Amino acid sequence: MAFSINTNIASLQAQDYLRINQDFQQKTINRVTSGLRIVSSGDDAAGLAIANGLRSDRAVLSQGVRNANDAMSTLQTIDGGLNNISQLLDRARTLAAQSATGTFASDSDRAILNSEFQSVISEIDRQSQVIGLNQGGTFAKNLKVFIGGGRGETAASKITNGSVAVDLSTSTVDASSLKLKGFRAEGVNVTDVSGIVADSTNVASLAVAGKTDFFFRGAGFGDDNRVQVSVNLSGVDNAEKLATAINNAITEAGNGGSEAAAAFKNAGIKAKLVTDSSNNTTLVFESSNSAFQVAAGDRLSNALLGNHSSNVGEAIDYTVTGAVAAAAGTTAFGATQANNIIVRVQGGSLSSAVDLTLDVTTSTATTVTEALTSLSSQVASNAALQAAGISVSASSGGAAVKFVSKRGEEFEVLTVNDAANRLGLGSGVSGSDTDFEITSVTMTVATAAGSRNLLVSVGGGAYQTIAVASTTSGDANSVEDINAAIAANSVLSRAGLQASSTGAGYITLSSSNSSNFRVTGDDTLGFAADGVTTTAGQYAAESYTTSATKVAGGSAATGYLAYSAIRDGGDDQLITVTAKDASGVQQSVAINLKAENGAMRGSTIDEALDYINDQLQASDSADMRKIVAVKERDGGTEKIRFLSALPDFKVSVGANAGTSGVTTSQGAIASSSKLDGGANIDISSQANAETAVAALAEAVAVLGNVQAVVGRGQNQFNFAVGLAQTQLNNLSASESRIRDADLAAEAANLTKASILQQAGIAALAQANSAPQAVLSLLRG
């Protein structure tokens, strides 16, 4: 056995074991004093990561429980408000039942009842706003509350599965939602009804004897799909009978079988008599759910809308008269007439232009009288023109041709191929027997001295003059002159027009962007030589009086948007309509107005309206389908206005090169605002009270459905809180098993560590004293 002084192996080993035991003792003390098994990351890194994840989930769930409790408190507040509204409906129904009895001497005795009734309706509106369940209210949406604890493969699915939603978007309880308030267009004071119906001037304006016409426009029944309501006036001699007759006609129109008729029927528009606080009774049109416009179709209906003087309705005819008188009736078109004459009528609520072809080439002896007779016959037999109320007064010649719209709506009459302007409606040329406008035309060019004029009308617009300089070298110089003039003219250059030589003595004028155009000019450019004009005075003159429309009060509406016809293929305009749905998600429809061959969507205000409404109705969004575009006169000019039953919406108006289409707010946004007026259900008469009793019964049912939704929501949150509490308990138990210390085991470890420490210190003392044995050897 060797003895060593320099290295005391036993002491070193004792020190190492003592250090290990001290570390063990320290960890044990930490666990006992903290109660945790994992005090630092080194104790159990994997376990700590799992425990921290569980603790984070527990924090989310704890907040989720608070969220759910907050939601339950909100629903309880709403539920209390609904109970109050239920009591208000009970009171309103009591008042309506009282007014519905026939024991009152007169309607004036019902005024006190109606006054309280209206205050009850107003209080329903106020309380619905307080609890956030009015239209557009704070809680009138899909109320989504995140609680946590959801599982899924993606973060989005975890959020979705950890959320509870209560859909209150269709649970509004304001007076409008309960169908106790709606939209109203006001008409005439009933004291004037008998005089209006009997007035000879009014009666003479009727399209069909004994029937007066109203035209309604709204979402699903706009512009050319407007609904005509023909009211049978037989036996009508007072306001009550008139309202009944109108409602009978509305019912008949709603059963028409078309999609527009169905939409009109769903709008629930009714005529009724309303007495105000001053005891004045007025004829009104009301709807509980749809914004609408009503227009007069004759002077009698215009008077019933309140537009009259001494019972005579304001005239609403819109006339288009030839710029010059037609030639004498015996005048023959002759052999120089190259193509049939085409007369185009557009506007006036026509969804597309109507072309009427006059055969003046089959026989060289065809006279002006024969052409005008054909024109009158075609207008009278054209269904679209008759529906638009457009007629023509064409004499046998020698006088200006006159077109009239009985609806009072603006329209245009344009003509091509009447080279000598014998009909007095214009002398443009399309060079075709079937096409009113063209995208390409070939002209002959004769060698001649002196400047010549080529006139081009793009999309029915004003003629643009191109001066072709004198040339004796044929078509080459003419092509250069024409193209230079086009480049200098913004209207012609936007239409993509360009001239090219297509052979000796021929020039072709064509559009590169499918713009439609007409041409005319001197005979040396291939046009008729018999008296053709080279000035721009091709348009028929226009005149109008007053057009009568009423928009229902309470509607959300934009301001008046001026419209200028889109004439060429390079002038497209983007219109974007947007609104938020009940969940706050923005919905939109993009509408591209244009005027290209084969895609005419904006050459008239009516084409634009028709396309806009078609696109709105084709939307997948129910909210977009509640918006309609109508036209109204503003300062004598027809303009576009958007209407809706939605609380608000916006119309973004795109800019274009020609500043055409919708010209108001180009490059900006037109926002809607609520129009004054609107309709409250009332009990001012026995008939109205009886209607109110039925309406209130429906309102009670609607409110009951809303209360069911709110009650179901409270139960959902209760169940969700219960599940979340269970998850919290389980997560706490799981985390505890990982993180918490077993104190029984740690107490034993602490005793063990204490004994080992004492033994280790004693052993170290012995080990340190072992080298002293060497001294005994040295003493020997």
Short mmCIF file of N, CA and C in Angstrom, two decimals, residues 664-763:
data_model
loop_
_atom_site.label_atom_id
_atom_site.label_comp_id
_atom_site.label_asym_id
_atom_site.label_seq_id
_atom_site.Cartn_x
_atom_site.Cartn_y
_atom_site.Cartn_z
N THR A 664 -70.94 63.96 -62.28
CA THR A 664 -70.86 64.46 -60.91
C THR A 664 -69.97 63.54 -60.08
N SER A 665 -69.07 64.11 -59.32
CA SER A 665 -68.20 63.35 -58.40
C SER A 665 -67.25 62.41 -59.13
N GLN A 666 -66.86 62.73 -60.37
CA GLN A 666 -65.89 61.86 -61.05
C GLN A 666 -64.59 61.84 -60.26
N GLY A 667 -64.08 60.61 -60.05
CA GLY A 667 -62.87 60.44 -59.26
C GLY A 667 -63.11 60.57 -57.77
N ALA A 668 -64.38 60.59 -57.36
CA ALA A 668 -64.71 60.75 -55.94
C ALA A 668 -65.82 59.77 -55.56
N ILE A 669 -66.28 59.87 -54.33
CA ILE A 669 -67.30 58.96 -53.80
C ILE A 669 -68.55 59.76 -53.44
N ALA A 670 -69.69 59.27 -53.91
CA ALA A 670 -70.98 59.87 -53.54
C ALA A 670 -71.59 59.01 -52.43
N SER A 671 -71.77 59.58 -51.27
CA SER A 671 -72.32 58.84 -50.12
C SER A 671 -73.81 59.10 -50.00
N SER A 672 -74.51 58.10 -49.53
CA SER A 672 -75.96 58.23 -49.36
C SER A 672 -76.28 58.95 -48.05
N SER A 673 -77.46 59.50 -47.99
CA SER A 673 -77.98 60.06 -46.74
C SER A 673 -79.48 59.77 -46.71
N LYS A 674 -80.04 59.75 -45.52
CA LYS A 674 -81.44 59.40 -45.37
C LYS A 674 -82.33 60.59 -45.74
N LEU A 675 -83.30 60.33 -46.61
CA LEU A 675 -84.23 61.39 -47.01
C LEU A 675 -85.24 61.65 -45.91
N ASP A 676 -85.67 62.89 -45.82
CA ASP A 676 -86.69 63.25 -44.84
C ASP A 676 -87.99 62.51 -45.14
N GLY A 677 -88.81 62.39 -44.13
CA GLY A 677 -90.11 61.75 -44.32
C GLY A 677 -90.08 60.31 -43.85
N GLY A 678 -90.80 59.48 -44.53
CA GLY A 678 -90.98 58.11 -44.10
C GLY A 678 -92.38 57.92 -43.55
N ALA A 679 -92.72 56.70 -43.23
CA ALA A 679 -94.10 56.40 -42.85
C ALA A 679 -94.16 55.66 -41.52
N ASN A 680 -94.98 56.14 -40.62
CA ASN A 680 -95.33 55.41 -39.40
C ASN A 680 -96.72 54.82 -39.57
N ILE A 681 -96.89 53.61 -39.08
CA ILE A 681 -98.24 53.06 -39.03
C ILE A 681 -99.07 53.95 -38.12
N ASP A 682 -100.35 54.12 -38.40
CA ASP A 682 -101.15 55.02 -37.57
C ASP A 682 -102.54 54.42 -37.34
N ILE A 683 -103.26 55.04 -36.41
CA ILE A 683 -104.61 54.57 -36.07
C ILE A 683 -105.58 55.75 -36.16
N SER A 684 -105.31 56.63 -37.13
CA SER A 684 -106.12 57.85 -37.24
C SER A 684 -107.50 57.59 -37.82
N SER A 685 -107.72 56.41 -38.39
CA SER A 685 -109.04 56.05 -38.91
C SER A 685 -109.30 54.59 -38.54
N GLN A 686 -110.56 54.20 -38.66
CA GLN A 686 -110.89 52.82 -38.31
C GLN A 686 -110.17 51.84 -39.22
N ALA A 687 -110.13 52.16 -40.52
CA ALA A 687 -109.46 51.26 -41.46
C ALA A 687 -107.98 51.15 -41.14
N ASN A 688 -107.33 52.28 -40.86
CA ASN A 688 -105.91 52.25 -40.52
C ASN A 688 -105.67 51.51 -39.21
N ALA A 689 -106.60 51.69 -38.26
CA ALA A 689 -106.47 51.00 -36.97
C ALA A 689 -106.58 49.49 -37.15
N GLU A 690 -107.48 49.06 -38.00
CA GLU A 690 -107.63 47.62 -38.27
C GLU A 690 -106.35 47.08 -38.90
N THR A 691 -105.77 47.85 -39.81
CA THR A 691 -104.49 47.46 -40.41
C THR A 691 -103.40 47.40 -39.35
N ALA A 692 -103.43 48.37 -38.43
CA ALA A 692 -102.42 48.42 -37.37
C ALA A 692 -102.52 47.22 -36.44
N VAL A 693 -103.74 46.78 -36.13
CA VAL A 693 -103.91 45.61 -35.26
C VAL A 693 -103.23 44.40 -35.88
N ALA A 694 -103.44 44.21 -37.18
CA ALA A 694 -102.82 43.07 -37.86
C ALA A 694 -101.30 43.23 -37.91
N ALA A 695 -100.83 44.45 -38.20
CA ALA A 695 -99.39 44.70 -38.29
C ALA A 695 -98.72 44.48 -36.94
N LEU A 696 -99.38 44.90 -35.88
CA LEU A 696 -98.81 44.73 -34.54
C LEU A 696 -98.75 43.26 -34.14
N ALA A 697 -99.71 42.48 -34.61
CA ALA A 697 -99.66 41.05 -34.34
C ALA A 697 -98.42 40.44 -34.99
N GLU A 698 -98.13 40.89 -36.21
CA GLU A 698 -96.91 40.42 -36.88
C GLU A 698 -95.67 40.92 -36.14
N ALA A 699 -95.73 42.16 -35.64
CA ALA A 699 -94.59 42.72 -34.91
C ALA A 699 -94.30 41.92 -33.65
N VAL A 700 -95.36 41.50 -32.95
CA VAL A 700 -95.19 40.67 -31.75
C VAL A 700 -94.49 39.37 -32.10
N ALA A 701 -94.88 38.78 -33.23
CA ALA A 701 -94.25 37.52 -33.66
C ALA A 701 -92.78 37.74 -34.01
N VAL A 702 -92.50 38.86 -34.70
CA VAL A 702 -91.10 39.17 -35.05
C VAL A 702 -90.28 39.36 -33.79
N LEU A 703 -90.82 40.11 -32.83
CA LEU A 703 -90.11 40.34 -31.57
C LEU A 703 -89.88 39.02 -30.84
N GLY A 704 -90.88 38.13 -30.86
CA GLY A 704 -90.71 36.82 -30.22
C GLY A 704 -89.57 36.03 -30.81
N ASN A 705 -89.42 36.11 -32.13
CA ASN A 705 -88.30 35.42 -32.79
C ASN A 705 -86.97 36.00 -32.35
N VAL A 706 -86.91 37.33 -32.22
CA VAL A 706 -85.68 37.98 -31.77
C VAL A 706 -85.36 37.56 -30.33
N GLN A 707 -86.38 37.54 -29.48
CA GLN A 707 -86.15 37.10 -28.10
C GLN A 707 -85.65 35.67 -28.04
N ALA A 708 -86.15 34.84 -28.94
CA ALA A 708 -85.68 33.45 -28.99
C ALA A 708 -84.21 33.40 -29.37
N VAL A 709 -83.80 34.24 -30.31
CA VAL A 709 -82.39 34.28 -30.72
C VAL A 709 -81.52 34.73 -29.56
N VAL A 710 -81.95 35.77 -28.84
CA VAL A 710 -81.19 36.28 -27.71
C VAL A 710 -81.12 35.23 -26.60
N GLY A 711 -82.25 34.58 -26.31
CA GLY A 711 -82.26 33.53 -25.28
C GLY A 711 -81.36 32.37 -25.66
N ARG A 712 -81.41 32.00 -26.93
CA ARG A 712 -80.53 30.92 -27.40
C ARG A 712 -79.07 31.31 -27.24
N GLY A 713 -78.77 32.60 -27.48
CA GLY A 713 -77.41 33.08 -27.32
C GLY A 713 -76.94 33.01 -25.88
N GLN A 714 -77.82 33.36 -24.93
CA GLN A 714 -77.45 33.27 -23.53
C GLN A 714 -77.14 31.82 -23.14
N ASN A 715 -77.95 30.90 -23.63
CA ASN A 715 -77.70 29.48 -23.34
C ASN A 715 -76.39 29.02 -23.96
N GLN A 716 -76.12 29.48 -25.19
CA GLN A 716 -74.87 29.11 -25.84
C GLN A 716 -73.67 29.54 -24.99
N PHE A 717 -73.72 30.78 -24.51
CA PHE A 717 -72.60 31.28 -23.71
C PHE A 717 -72.50 30.55 -22.37
N ASN A 718 -73.63 30.19 -21.79
CA ASN A 718 -73.60 29.42 -20.55
C ASN A 718 -72.91 28.08 -20.76
N PHE A 719 -73.30 27.39 -21.84
CA PHE A 719 -72.68 26.10 -22.15
C PHE A 719 -71.19 26.27 -22.45
N ALA A 720 -70.87 27.35 -23.16
CA ALA A 720 -69.47 27.59 -23.52
C ALA A 720 -68.63 27.85 -22.28
N VAL A 721 -69.18 28.61 -21.31
CA VAL A 721 -68.46 28.86 -20.07
C VAL A 721 -68.26 27.57 -19.29
N GLY A 722 -69.28 26.72 -19.28
CA GLY A 722 -69.15 25.44 -18.59
C GLY A 722 -68.04 24.59 -19.17
N LEU A 723 -67.99 24.52 -20.51
CA LEU A 723 -66.93 23.74 -21.16
C LEU A 723 -65.56 24.36 -20.89
N ALA A 724 -65.49 25.68 -20.95
CA ALA A 724 -64.21 26.35 -20.71
C ALA A 724 -63.72 26.11 -19.29
N GLN A 725 -64.63 26.09 -18.32
CA GLN A 725 -64.23 25.82 -16.93
C GLN A 725 -63.70 24.40 -16.78
N THR A 726 -64.33 23.45 -17.47
CA THR A 726 -63.84 22.07 -17.44
C THR A 726 -62.44 21.99 -18.05
N GLN A 727 -62.26 22.68 -19.20
CA GLN A 727 -60.94 22.70 -19.83
C GLN A 727 -59.91 23.33 -18.90
N LEU A 728 -60.29 24.41 -18.21
CA LEU A 728 -59.37 25.06 -17.28
C LEU A 728 -58.95 24.12 -16.17
N ASN A 729 -59.91 23.37 -15.63
CA ASN A 729 -59.59 22.42 -14.55
C ASN A 729 -58.62 21.36 -15.03
N ASN A 730 -58.90 20.82 -16.22
CA ASN A 730 -58.04 19.77 -16.75
C ASN A 730 -56.64 20.29 -17.10
N LEU A 731 -56.59 21.52 -17.64
CA LEU A 731 -55.29 22.10 -17.95
C LEU A 731 -54.49 22.36 -16.67
N SER A 732 -55.18 22.83 -15.63
CA SER A 732 -54.51 23.07 -14.34
C SER A 732 -53.96 21.77 -13.77
N ALA A 733 -54.75 20.70 -13.86
CA ALA A 733 -54.29 19.40 -13.34
C ALA A 733 -53.09 18.90 -14.13
N SER A 734 -53.14 19.07 -15.46
CA SER A 734 -52.03 18.62 -16.31
C SER A 734 -50.77 19.39 -16.00
N GLU A 735 -50.90 20.70 -15.86
CA GLU A 735 -49.73 21.52 -15.56
C GLU A 735 -49.18 21.18 -14.19
N SER A 736 -50.06 20.92 -13.23
CA SER A 736 -49.62 20.60 -11.88
C SER A 736 -48.80 19.33 -11.85
N ARG A 737 -49.25 18.32 -12.62
CA ARG A 737 -48.51 17.06 -12.64
C ARG A 737 -47.11 17.23 -13.19
N ILE A 738 -46.95 18.21 -14.08
CA ILE A 738 -45.63 18.44 -14.67
C ILE A 738 -44.80 19.38 -13.80
N ARG A 739 -45.38 20.45 -13.33
CA ARG A 739 -44.62 21.52 -12.69
C ARG A 739 -44.52 21.38 -11.17
N ASP A 740 -45.55 20.89 -10.49
CA ASP A 740 -45.57 20.88 -9.02
C ASP A 740 -44.72 19.75 -8.45
N ALA A 741 -44.16 20.00 -7.27
CA ALA A 741 -43.31 19.01 -6.59
C ALA A 741 -44.15 18.06 -5.73
N ASP A 742 -43.66 16.80 -5.57
CA ASP A 742 -44.27 15.83 -4.65
C ASP A 742 -43.61 16.05 -3.30
N LEU A 743 -44.23 16.76 -2.41
CA LEU A 743 -43.61 17.18 -1.16
C LEU A 743 -43.28 16.00 -0.24
N ALA A 744 -44.05 14.92 -0.32
CA ALA A 744 -43.73 13.74 0.50
C ALA A 744 -42.37 13.18 0.09
N ALA A 745 -42.18 13.06 -1.25
CA ALA A 745 -40.91 12.53 -1.74
C ALA A 745 -39.78 13.52 -1.45
N GLU A 746 -40.08 14.82 -1.62
CA GLU A 746 -39.03 15.81 -1.40
C GLU A 746 -38.65 15.90 0.07
N ALA A 747 -39.59 15.63 1.01
CA ALA A 747 -39.26 15.62 2.44
C ALA A 747 -38.30 14.48 2.75
N ALA A 748 -38.54 13.32 2.16
CA ALA A 748 -37.64 12.19 2.34
C ALA A 748 -36.27 12.51 1.76
N ASN A 749 -36.28 13.16 0.56
CA ASN A 749 -35.01 13.53 -0.07
C ASN A 749 -34.25 14.53 0.79
N LEU A 750 -34.99 15.44 1.45
CA LEU A 750 -34.33 16.43 2.29
C LEU A 750 -33.65 15.76 3.50
N THR A 751 -34.33 14.78 4.11
CA THR A 751 -33.74 14.02 5.23
C THR A 751 -32.52 13.26 4.73
N LYS A 752 -32.66 12.63 3.59
CA LYS A 752 -31.55 11.89 3.00
C LYS A 752 -30.36 12.81 2.76
N ALA A 753 -30.63 13.98 2.19
CA ALA A 753 -29.55 14.91 1.88
C ALA A 753 -28.87 15.39 3.15
N SER A 754 -29.64 15.61 4.21
CA SER A 754 -29.07 16.08 5.47
C SER A 754 -28.14 15.04 6.08
N ILE A 755 -28.56 13.76 6.08
CA ILE A 755 -27.73 12.69 6.63
C ILE A 755 -26.47 12.53 5.80
N LEU A 756 -26.65 12.55 4.45
CA LEU A 756 -25.49 12.40 3.59
C LEU A 756 -24.50 13.53 3.79
N GLN A 757 -25.03 14.73 4.03
CA GLN A 757 -24.13 15.87 4.25
C GLN A 757 -23.31 15.68 5.53
N GLN A 758 -23.98 15.23 6.62
CA GLN A 758 -23.26 15.01 7.88
C GLN A 758 -22.21 13.92 7.72
N ALA A 759 -22.62 12.82 7.05
CA ALA A 759 -21.67 11.73 6.84
C ALA A 759 -20.53 12.18 5.95
N GLY A 760 -20.83 12.95 4.97
CA GLY A 760 -19.79 13.41 4.05
C GLY A 760 -18.80 14.32 4.73
N ILE A 761 -19.29 15.18 5.61
CA ILE A 761 -18.37 16.08 6.32
C ILE A 761 -17.46 15.27 7.23
N ALA A 762 -18.03 14.26 7.92
CA ALA A 762 -17.21 13.42 8.82
C ALA A 762 -16.19 12.65 8.02
N ALA A 763 -16.61 12.09 6.88
CA ALA A 763 -15.69 11.32 6.05
C ALA A 763 -14.60 12.20 5.49
#
